[in-house]
Tab-separated table of C-alpha atoms in Angstrom:
chain	number	residue	atom	x	y	z
A	1	MET	CA	-28.373	60.204	88.428
A	2	ILE	CA	-27.852	56.897	86.625
A	3	TYR	CA	-29.527	53.504	86.850
A	4	LEU	CA	-28.094	50.681	84.708
A	5	LEU	CA	-29.844	47.426	83.825
A	6	TYR	CA	-27.773	45.132	81.630
A	7	GLY	CA	-26.972	41.532	80.704
A	8	SER	CA	-27.771	38.672	78.358
A	9	ASP	CA	-31.329	38.104	79.634
A	10	ILE	CA	-32.878	41.036	77.794
A	11	ILE	CA	-36.423	39.902	78.587
A	12	LYS	CA	-35.942	40.135	82.362
A	13	SER	CA	-33.937	43.342	82.140
A	14	ARG	CA	-36.581	44.968	79.927
A	15	ASN	CA	-39.343	43.958	82.335
A	16	LYS	CA	-37.286	45.477	85.167
A	17	LEU	CA	-36.868	48.636	83.076
A	18	HIS	CA	-40.641	49.018	82.772
A	19	ASP	CA	-41.087	48.403	86.515
A	20	LEU	CA	-38.331	50.842	87.463
A	21	VAL	CA	-39.481	53.636	85.167
A	22	GLY	CA	-43.065	53.118	86.306
A	23	SER	CA	-41.967	53.348	89.936
A	24	LEU	CA	-39.958	56.517	89.294
A	25	ILE	CA	-42.902	58.144	87.518
A	26	LYS	CA	-45.159	57.246	90.443
A	27	LYS	CA	-42.696	58.761	92.940
A	28	LYS	CA	-42.207	61.866	90.800
A	29	PRO	CA	-45.582	62.480	89.093
A	30	ASP	CA	-44.509	65.942	87.994
A	31	ALA	CA	-41.453	64.613	86.133
A	32	SER	CA	-41.447	64.423	82.361
A	33	HIS	CA	-40.501	61.142	80.665
A	34	VAL	CA	-38.559	60.722	77.418
A	35	LYS	CA	-37.408	57.607	75.557
A	36	ILE	CA	-34.240	57.455	73.457
A	37	ASN	CA	-32.938	54.437	71.539
A	38	ASP	CA	-30.006	53.749	69.219
A	39	GLU	CA	-31.884	55.095	66.198
A	40	THR	CA	-33.261	58.279	67.774
A	41	PHE	CA	-30.146	59.301	69.750
A	42	GLU	CA	-28.614	62.688	68.979
A	43	PRO	CA	-25.532	64.088	70.797
A	44	SER	CA	-27.457	67.299	71.506
A	45	TYR	CA	-29.869	65.307	73.674
A	46	LEU	CA	-27.159	64.830	76.295
A	47	ASP	CA	-26.632	68.587	76.609
A	48	GLU	CA	-30.375	69.070	76.806
A	49	TYR	CA	-31.092	66.470	79.471
A	50	ILE	CA	-27.892	66.631	81.541
A	51	GLY	CA	-28.412	70.256	82.424
A	52	GLY	CA	-31.978	70.994	81.430
A	53	MET	CA	-35.243	70.833	83.287
A	54	GLY	CA	-38.633	70.420	81.725
A	55	LEU	CA	-40.664	73.557	81.099
A	56	PHE	CA	-43.484	72.428	83.377
A	57	SER	CA	-41.687	69.810	85.489
A	58	SER	CA	-38.841	69.756	87.962
A	59	LYS	CA	-37.136	66.647	86.611
A	60	THR	CA	-36.920	64.452	83.532
A	61	ILE	CA	-36.709	60.646	83.518
A	62	VAL	CA	-34.592	59.749	80.486
A	63	GLU	CA	-35.080	56.144	79.332
A	64	MET	CA	-32.020	55.078	77.299
A	65	ASP	CA	-32.984	51.895	75.453
A	66	MET	CA	-30.047	49.973	73.933
A	67	VAL	CA	-28.348	53.173	72.795
A	68	PHE	CA	-24.946	51.439	72.808
A	69	ARG	CA	-25.882	49.743	69.555
A	70	ASN	CA	-25.105	53.165	68.111
A	71	LYS	CA	-21.291	53.529	68.266
A	72	GLU	CA	-21.444	57.311	68.256
A	73	ALA	CA	-23.923	57.258	71.126
A	74	LYS	CA	-21.758	54.856	73.132
A	75	GLU	CA	-18.642	57.007	72.727
A	76	GLU	CA	-20.513	60.191	73.602
A	77	ILE	CA	-22.132	58.697	76.695
A	78	MET	CA	-18.964	57.075	78.026
A	79	SER	CA	-17.057	60.336	77.606
A	80	ARG	CA	-19.719	62.210	79.615
A	81	ILE	CA	-20.646	59.583	82.170
A	82	LYS	CA	-19.626	61.819	85.119
A	83	ASP	CA	-21.776	64.687	83.828
A	84	ILE	CA	-24.730	62.331	83.423
A	85	ALA	CA	-24.267	60.997	86.962
A	86	ALA	CA	-24.147	64.544	88.360
A	87	SER	CA	-27.345	65.590	86.568
A	88	ASP	CA	-30.488	66.328	88.552
A	89	ASN	CA	-32.361	64.372	85.895
A	90	ILE	CA	-32.623	60.569	86.075
A	91	PHE	CA	-31.062	58.441	83.326
A	92	VAL	CA	-32.152	54.789	83.157
A	93	PHE	CA	-29.989	52.689	80.827
A	94	LEU	CA	-30.979	49.314	79.375
A	95	GLU	CA	-28.086	47.524	77.677
A	96	GLY	CA	-26.979	44.043	76.667
A	97	THR	CA	-23.505	42.723	77.448
A	98	LEU	CA	-20.945	45.364	78.443
A	99	ASN	CA	-17.170	45.080	78.392
A	100	LYS	CA	-15.138	45.460	81.587
A	101	ALA	CA	-14.141	49.088	80.966
A	102	GLU	CA	-17.725	50.170	80.267
A	103	LEU	CA	-19.086	48.334	83.289
A	104	THR	CA	-16.401	49.775	85.571
A	105	LYS	CA	-17.291	53.323	84.514
A	106	PHE	CA	-20.960	52.716	85.205
A	107	GLU	CA	-20.255	51.103	88.573
A	108	LYS	CA	-18.204	54.139	89.641
A	109	ASN	CA	-20.882	56.621	88.630
A	110	ALA	CA	-24.288	54.934	88.823
A	111	GLU	CA	-26.766	54.994	91.673
A	112	LYS	CA	-27.555	51.357	90.952
A	113	VAL	CA	-26.244	48.680	88.568
A	114	GLN	CA	-28.150	45.428	88.085
A	115	GLU	CA	-27.189	42.485	85.872
A	116	PHE	CA	-29.596	39.982	84.288
A	117	SER	CA	-27.924	36.876	82.869
A	118	LEU	CA	-29.343	33.885	81.090
A	119	LYS	CA	-28.657	30.543	82.700
A	120	GLU	CA	-26.701	28.401	80.292
A	121	GLU	CA	-27.718	24.839	79.438
A	122	PRO	CA	-24.267	23.300	78.849
A	123	GLU	CA	-25.582	19.940	77.780
A	124	LYS	CA	-27.514	21.536	74.929
A	125	LYS	CA	-25.120	24.301	73.898
A	126	ASN	CA	-23.698	23.792	70.407
A	127	LYS	CA	-25.034	20.227	70.271
A	128	ASP	CA	-27.680	18.974	67.855
A	129	PHE	CA	-29.134	22.444	67.419
A	130	ASN	CA	-32.110	22.502	65.063
A	131	ILE	CA	-32.575	25.938	63.550
A	132	PHE	CA	-36.211	25.106	62.718
A	133	SER	CA	-36.958	25.155	66.450
A	134	LEU	CA	-37.231	28.932	65.986
A	135	THR	CA	-40.378	28.478	63.921
A	136	ASP	CA	-42.156	26.710	66.794
A	137	ALA	CA	-41.249	29.495	69.234
A	138	LEU	CA	-42.435	32.097	66.717
A	139	GLY	CA	-45.689	30.222	66.167
A	140	ARG	CA	-46.298	29.911	69.906
A	141	ARG	CA	-45.471	33.641	70.243
A	142	ASP	CA	-42.944	32.705	72.908
A	143	ARG	CA	-40.768	35.811	72.745
A	144	LYS	CA	-38.244	34.755	75.389
A	145	GLN	CA	-37.674	31.286	73.933
A	146	LEU	CA	-37.417	32.705	70.427
A	147	TRP	CA	-34.760	35.180	71.574
A	148	VAL	CA	-32.800	32.408	73.336
A	149	LEU	CA	-32.971	30.224	70.220
A	150	TYR	CA	-31.925	33.182	68.064
A	151	GLN	CA	-28.800	33.608	70.197
A	152	LYS	CA	-28.094	29.872	69.956
A	153	ALA	CA	-28.516	29.985	66.201
A	154	LEU	CA	-25.937	32.796	65.988
A	155	MET	CA	-23.564	30.843	68.234
A	156	ASN	CA	-23.948	27.894	65.872
A	157	ASN	CA	-22.829	30.137	62.982
A	158	SER	CA	-26.252	30.572	61.395
A	159	ALA	CA	-26.307	33.783	59.364
A	160	PRO	CA	-28.997	36.380	60.185
A	161	GLU	CA	-30.197	36.027	56.573
A	162	GLU	CA	-30.753	32.295	57.113
A	163	ILE	CA	-32.643	32.871	60.374
A	164	HIS	CA	-34.736	35.584	58.726
A	165	GLY	CA	-35.605	33.230	55.873
A	166	ILE	CA	-36.815	30.531	58.252
A	167	LEU	CA	-38.973	32.945	60.256
A	168	PHE	CA	-40.406	34.428	57.064
A	169	TRP	CA	-41.175	30.919	55.781
A	170	GLN	CA	-43.230	30.214	58.929
A	171	ILE	CA	-45.147	33.484	58.684
A	172	LYS	CA	-45.916	32.788	55.008
A	173	ALA	CA	-47.109	29.279	55.925
A	174	MET	CA	-49.432	30.765	58.552
A	175	LEU	CA	-50.836	33.210	56.001
A	176	GLN	CA	-51.488	30.375	53.559
A	177	ALA	CA	-53.102	28.271	56.298
A	178	ALA	CA	-55.326	31.181	57.329
A	179	LYS	CA	-56.719	31.475	53.804
A	180	SER	CA	-57.262	27.758	53.197
A	181	LYS	CA	-59.515	25.028	54.507
A	182	THR	CA	-57.269	22.094	53.577
A	183	ALA	CA	-53.574	21.376	53.176
A	184	GLN	CA	-54.122	20.685	49.483
A	185	GLU	CA	-55.805	24.050	48.979
A	186	SER	CA	-52.966	25.839	50.803
A	187	GLY	CA	-50.230	24.070	48.856
A	188	LEU	CA	-48.511	23.183	52.133
A	189	ASN	CA	-47.317	19.850	53.458
A	190	PRO	CA	-50.158	18.444	55.659
A	191	PHE	CA	-47.936	18.497	58.755
A	192	VAL	CA	-46.874	22.114	58.122
A	193	PHE	CA	-50.486	23.101	57.404
A	194	GLN	CA	-51.747	21.549	60.631
A	195	LYS	CA	-49.026	23.194	62.757
A	196	SER	CA	-49.522	26.564	61.084
A	197	GLN	CA	-53.259	26.439	61.704
A	198	GLY	CA	-52.554	25.678	65.359
A	199	PHE	CA	-50.202	28.658	65.585
A	200	LEU	CA	-52.936	30.963	64.272
A	201	LYS	CA	-54.696	30.875	67.635
A	202	ASN	CA	-51.830	33.021	68.933
A	203	TYR	CA	-52.219	35.738	66.273
A	204	THR	CA	-54.962	37.496	64.390
A	205	GLU	CA	-54.762	37.262	60.602
A	206	GLN	CA	-54.000	40.992	60.509
A	207	GLU	CA	-51.079	40.503	62.905
A	208	VAL	CA	-49.653	37.763	60.684
A	209	LYS	CA	-49.835	40.125	57.710
A	210	GLU	CA	-48.071	42.809	59.740
A	211	HIS	CA	-45.313	40.365	60.700
A	212	SER	CA	-44.843	39.483	57.040
A	213	ALA	CA	-44.528	43.171	56.155
A	214	LYS	CA	-42.036	43.775	58.991
A	215	LEU	CA	-39.815	40.909	57.852
A	216	VAL	CA	-39.853	42.137	54.268
A	217	ASP	CA	-38.958	45.632	55.475
A	218	ILE	CA	-36.072	44.294	57.603
A	219	TYR	CA	-34.644	42.444	54.603
A	220	HIS	CA	-34.772	45.385	52.192
A	221	LYS	CA	-33.422	47.933	54.680
A	222	ALA	CA	-30.548	45.611	55.606
A	223	ARG	CA	-29.708	45.184	51.918
A	224	ARG	CA	-29.638	48.982	51.512
A	225	GLY	CA	-27.395	49.371	54.560
A	226	ILE	CA	-29.981	51.287	56.580
A	227	HIS	CA	-29.532	48.966	59.549
A	228	GLU	CA	-27.574	45.880	60.587
A	229	PHE	CA	-29.443	42.669	59.749
A	230	ASP	CA	-28.795	40.950	63.085
A	231	VAL	CA	-29.749	43.997	65.173
A	232	ALA	CA	-32.979	44.602	63.245
A	233	LEU	CA	-33.914	40.927	63.494
A	234	GLU	CA	-33.307	40.894	67.238
A	235	LYS	CA	-35.519	43.966	67.660
A	236	TYR	CA	-38.251	42.223	65.680
A	237	ILE	CA	-38.020	39.157	67.915
A	238	LEU	CA	-38.237	41.240	71.090
A	239	GLU	CA	-41.433	42.876	69.840
A	240	ILE	CA	-43.467	39.834	68.775
């Protein structure tokens, strides 16, 4: 059995994912629950969960979180979509935008398909976009707005490296503000110092340090080719 949640509004679709999986677990308390994403996917998992049952449970709820970011996973799943649909286990897919062929296959085989799309703001799209607006959303810990602004930044041809640099700059400013009593002591512009201090009410100092470490890790792993810069940055944004 297949459930598909997809679309450009990843915040709403992810919230629906949590609600749906929670509801399924409540209806089937004896079912086991596994999570698979684009980094943890292995082709053998499909064989295991399409035909297998848990050792101590009658069914398995398989949460497939953005696995299509992994090209191998996408090809494997699309080639076995009928087998997945016929499984006694329940597969819940969360994906972003799908092409017509992919969506058609899901619609033919899924129990339910639900789309979540962002409402466009035509008057603002591609006009007078200020990339530094991302720092305010990050400081406010407004995950949805930050994700929307990230997409707008990409549409306005901002490179992921540039966006990363701006977010890292804001986190560094917050760290400096947390350790200082005055703008002069922090070495920051008074306006930046004041805003950064205000943002600190939304984070603990330890959380700010952790965000700094995550951004450094994203940069170095992207440089080594371990992951795609834009994908890793989007994951970071969705987890703030």
